[in-house]
PDB file of C-alpha atoms in Angstrom:
ATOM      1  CA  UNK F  16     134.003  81.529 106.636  1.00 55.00           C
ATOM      2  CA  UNK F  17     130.269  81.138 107.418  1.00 75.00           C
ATOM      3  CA  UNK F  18     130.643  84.471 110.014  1.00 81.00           C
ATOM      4  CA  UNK F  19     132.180  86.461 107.780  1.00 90.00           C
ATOM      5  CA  UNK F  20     129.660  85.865 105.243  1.00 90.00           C
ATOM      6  CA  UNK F  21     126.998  86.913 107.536  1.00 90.00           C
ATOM      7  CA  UNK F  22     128.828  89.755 108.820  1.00 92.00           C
ATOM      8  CA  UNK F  23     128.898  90.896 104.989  1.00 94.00           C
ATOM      9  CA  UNK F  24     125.483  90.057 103.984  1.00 94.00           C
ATOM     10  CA  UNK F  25     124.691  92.228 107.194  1.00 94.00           C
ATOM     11  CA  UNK F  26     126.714  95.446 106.425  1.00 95.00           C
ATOM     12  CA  UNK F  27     125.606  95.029 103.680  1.00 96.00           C
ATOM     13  CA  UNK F  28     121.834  95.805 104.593  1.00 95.00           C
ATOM     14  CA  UNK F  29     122.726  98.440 106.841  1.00 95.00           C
ATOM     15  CA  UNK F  30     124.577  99.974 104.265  1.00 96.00           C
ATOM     16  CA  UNK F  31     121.628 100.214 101.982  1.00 96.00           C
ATOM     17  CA  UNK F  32     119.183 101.295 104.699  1.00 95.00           C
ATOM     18  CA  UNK F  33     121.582 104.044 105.804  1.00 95.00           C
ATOM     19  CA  UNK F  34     122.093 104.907 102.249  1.00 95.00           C
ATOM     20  CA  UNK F  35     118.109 105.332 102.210  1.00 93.00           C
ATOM     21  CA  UNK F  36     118.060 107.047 104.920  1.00 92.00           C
ATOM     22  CA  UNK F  37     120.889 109.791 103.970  1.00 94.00           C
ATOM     23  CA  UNK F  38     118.992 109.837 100.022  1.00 92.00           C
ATOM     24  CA  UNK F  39     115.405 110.609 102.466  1.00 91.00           C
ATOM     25  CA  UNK F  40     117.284 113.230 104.751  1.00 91.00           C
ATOM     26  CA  UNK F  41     118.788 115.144 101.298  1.00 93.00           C
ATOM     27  CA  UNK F  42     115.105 114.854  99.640  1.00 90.00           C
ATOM     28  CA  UNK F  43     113.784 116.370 102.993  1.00 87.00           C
ATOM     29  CA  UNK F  44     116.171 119.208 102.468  1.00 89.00           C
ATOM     30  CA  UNK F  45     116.158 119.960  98.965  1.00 90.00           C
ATOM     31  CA  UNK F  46     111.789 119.961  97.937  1.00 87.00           C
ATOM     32  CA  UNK F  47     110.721 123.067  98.376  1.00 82.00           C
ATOM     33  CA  UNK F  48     107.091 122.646 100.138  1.00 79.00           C
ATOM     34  CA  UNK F  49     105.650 120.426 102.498  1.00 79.00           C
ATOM     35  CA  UNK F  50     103.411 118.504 100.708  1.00 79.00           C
ATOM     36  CA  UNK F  51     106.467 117.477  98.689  1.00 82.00           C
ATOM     37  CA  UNK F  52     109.020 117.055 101.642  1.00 84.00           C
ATOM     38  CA  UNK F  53     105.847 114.336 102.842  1.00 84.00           C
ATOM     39  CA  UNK F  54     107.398 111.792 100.329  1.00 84.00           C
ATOM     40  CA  UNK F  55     111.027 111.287 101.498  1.00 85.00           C
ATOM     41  CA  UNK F  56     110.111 111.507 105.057  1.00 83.00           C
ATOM     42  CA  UNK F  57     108.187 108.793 104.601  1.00 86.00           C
ATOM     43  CA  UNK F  58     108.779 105.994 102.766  1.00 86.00           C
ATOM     44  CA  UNK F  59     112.400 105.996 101.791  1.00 88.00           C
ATOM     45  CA  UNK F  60     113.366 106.755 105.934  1.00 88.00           C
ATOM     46  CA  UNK F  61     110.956 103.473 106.898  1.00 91.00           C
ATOM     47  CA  UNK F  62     112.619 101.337 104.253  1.00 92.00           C
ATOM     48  CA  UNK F  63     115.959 102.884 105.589  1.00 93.00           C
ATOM     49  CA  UNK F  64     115.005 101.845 109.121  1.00 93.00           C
ATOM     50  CA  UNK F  65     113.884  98.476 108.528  1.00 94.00           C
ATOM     51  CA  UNK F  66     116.900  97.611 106.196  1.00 95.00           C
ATOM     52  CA  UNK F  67     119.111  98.695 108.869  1.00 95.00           C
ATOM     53  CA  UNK F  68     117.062  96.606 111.084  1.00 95.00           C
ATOM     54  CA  UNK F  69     117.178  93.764 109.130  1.00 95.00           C
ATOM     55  CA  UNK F  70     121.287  94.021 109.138  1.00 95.00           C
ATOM     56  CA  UNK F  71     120.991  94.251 112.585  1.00 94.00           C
ATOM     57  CA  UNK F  72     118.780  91.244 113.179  1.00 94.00           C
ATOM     58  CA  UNK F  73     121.065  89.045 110.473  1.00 93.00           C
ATOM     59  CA  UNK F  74     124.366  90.010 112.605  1.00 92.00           C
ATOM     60  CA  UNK F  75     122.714  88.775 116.194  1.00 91.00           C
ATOM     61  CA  UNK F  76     120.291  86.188 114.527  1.00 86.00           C
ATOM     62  CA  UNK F  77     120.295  83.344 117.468  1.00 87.00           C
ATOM     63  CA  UNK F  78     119.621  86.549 120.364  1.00 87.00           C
ATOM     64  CA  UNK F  79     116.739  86.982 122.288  1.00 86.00           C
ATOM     65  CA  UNK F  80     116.938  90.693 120.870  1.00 88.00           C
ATOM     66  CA  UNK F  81     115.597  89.865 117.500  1.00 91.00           C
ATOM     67  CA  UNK F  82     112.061  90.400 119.105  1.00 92.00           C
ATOM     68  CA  UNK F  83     112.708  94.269 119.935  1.00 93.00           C
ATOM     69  CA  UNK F  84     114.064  94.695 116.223  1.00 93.00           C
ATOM     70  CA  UNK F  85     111.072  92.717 114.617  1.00 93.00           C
ATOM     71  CA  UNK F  86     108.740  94.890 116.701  1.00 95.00           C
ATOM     72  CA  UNK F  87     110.510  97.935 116.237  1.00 94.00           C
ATOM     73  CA  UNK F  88     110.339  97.342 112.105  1.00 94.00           C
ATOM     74  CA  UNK F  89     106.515  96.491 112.857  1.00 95.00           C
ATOM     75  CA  UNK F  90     105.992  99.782 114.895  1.00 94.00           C
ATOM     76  CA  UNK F  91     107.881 102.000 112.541  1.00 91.00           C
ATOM     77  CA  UNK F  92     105.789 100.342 109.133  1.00 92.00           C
ATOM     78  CA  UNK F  93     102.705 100.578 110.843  1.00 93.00           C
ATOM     79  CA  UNK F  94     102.736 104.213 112.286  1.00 92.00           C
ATOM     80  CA  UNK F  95     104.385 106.302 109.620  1.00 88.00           C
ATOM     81  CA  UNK F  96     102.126 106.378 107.172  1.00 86.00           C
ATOM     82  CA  UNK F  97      99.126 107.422 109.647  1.00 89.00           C
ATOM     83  CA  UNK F  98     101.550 110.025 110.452  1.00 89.00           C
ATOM     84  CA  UNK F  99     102.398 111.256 106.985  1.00 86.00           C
ATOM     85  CA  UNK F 100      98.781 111.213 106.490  1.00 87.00           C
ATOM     86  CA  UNK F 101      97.424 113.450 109.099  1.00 89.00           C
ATOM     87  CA  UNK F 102     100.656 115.455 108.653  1.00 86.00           C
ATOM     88  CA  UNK F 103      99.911 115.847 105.040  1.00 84.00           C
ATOM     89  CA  UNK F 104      96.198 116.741 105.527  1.00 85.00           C
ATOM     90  CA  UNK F 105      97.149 119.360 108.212  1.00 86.00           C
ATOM     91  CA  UNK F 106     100.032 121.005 105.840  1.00 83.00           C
ATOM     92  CA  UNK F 107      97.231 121.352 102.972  1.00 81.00           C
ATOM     93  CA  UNK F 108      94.512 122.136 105.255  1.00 82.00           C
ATOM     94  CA  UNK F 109      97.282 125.449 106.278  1.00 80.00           C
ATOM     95  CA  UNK F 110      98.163 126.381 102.882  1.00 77.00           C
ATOM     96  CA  UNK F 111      95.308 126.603 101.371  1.00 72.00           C
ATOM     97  CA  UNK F 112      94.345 128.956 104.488  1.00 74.00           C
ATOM     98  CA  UNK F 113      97.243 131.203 103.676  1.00 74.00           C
ATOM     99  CA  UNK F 114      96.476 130.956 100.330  1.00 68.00           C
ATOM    100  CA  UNK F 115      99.387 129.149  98.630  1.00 68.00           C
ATOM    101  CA  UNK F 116      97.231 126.655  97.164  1.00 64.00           C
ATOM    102  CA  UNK F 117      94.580 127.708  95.436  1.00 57.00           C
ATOM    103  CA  UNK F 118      91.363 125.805  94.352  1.00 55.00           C
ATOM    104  CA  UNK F 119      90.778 126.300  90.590  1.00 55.00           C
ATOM    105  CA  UNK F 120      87.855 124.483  88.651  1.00 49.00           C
ATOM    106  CA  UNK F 121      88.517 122.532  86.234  1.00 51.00           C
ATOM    107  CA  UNK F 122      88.025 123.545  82.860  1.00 53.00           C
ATOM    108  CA  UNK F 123      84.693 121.761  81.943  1.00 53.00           C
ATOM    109  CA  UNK F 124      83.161 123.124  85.364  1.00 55.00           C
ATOM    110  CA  UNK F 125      83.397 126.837  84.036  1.00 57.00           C
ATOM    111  CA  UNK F 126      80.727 125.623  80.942  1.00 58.00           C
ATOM    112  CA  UNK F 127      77.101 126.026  81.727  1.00 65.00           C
ATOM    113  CA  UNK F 128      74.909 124.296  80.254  1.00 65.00           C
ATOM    114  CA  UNK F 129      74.269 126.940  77.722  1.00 69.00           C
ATOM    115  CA  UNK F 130      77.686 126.553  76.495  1.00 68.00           C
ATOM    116  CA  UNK F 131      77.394 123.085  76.095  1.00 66.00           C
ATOM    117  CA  UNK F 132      74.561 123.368  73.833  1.00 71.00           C
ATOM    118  CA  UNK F 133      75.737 125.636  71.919  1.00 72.00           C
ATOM    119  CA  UNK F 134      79.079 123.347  70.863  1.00 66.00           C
ATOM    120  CA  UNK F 135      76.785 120.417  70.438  1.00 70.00           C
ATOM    121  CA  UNK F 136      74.960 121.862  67.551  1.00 70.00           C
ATOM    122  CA  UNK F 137      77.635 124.188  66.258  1.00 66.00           C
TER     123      UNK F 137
END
């Protein structure tokens, strides 16, 4: 009784990290930009990972193998978001090169300080 509880309890966490996973693969195909497509490749594919992990690591619990899946888990939290990041900076860094984002000033930046004065006493 007690293994097939923990063989449920662990498809049960793979099951949710591959869902993750597959939801992060069909937000990867479906933004439209980069900058967007950053998100679900990301954080919902780390989660994924470290839920499957997790299954993984409940189904051999007393193996010596637990290690590689705990540092696996630690590896894949700890390095994907400096990746994202630096990813993310490049892909802005390259569109706003080619023009497809565009640096607009804020409203109140366009007002000198002529125009200010004048809607303070008016």
């Amino acid at each position: 009784m007690t293994d097939n509880l923990v063989e449920i309890v662990s498809a049960l966490f793979v099951l949710a990290g591959a869902l993750l996973t597959l939801a992060s693969a069909i937000g990867l195909v479906r933004f439209r930009d980069t900058l967007s497509r950053m998100h679900p490749a990301a954080k919902p594919q780390v989660l994924g990972l470290v839920l499957i992990l997790f299954g993984a690591g409940v189904r051999i619990y007393p193996d010596i193998d637990l290690g590689m899946l705990v540092l696996a888990a630690m590896v894949a939290v700890s390095t994907a978001p400096v990746i994202a990041n630096r990813m993310g900076n490049l892909a802005y860094r390259e569109s706003v090169e080619d023009g497809t984002i565009t640096h607009e000033a804020p409203v109140l930046e366009k007002f000198t300080a002529k125009d200010i004065d004048n809607h303070r006493s008016s």
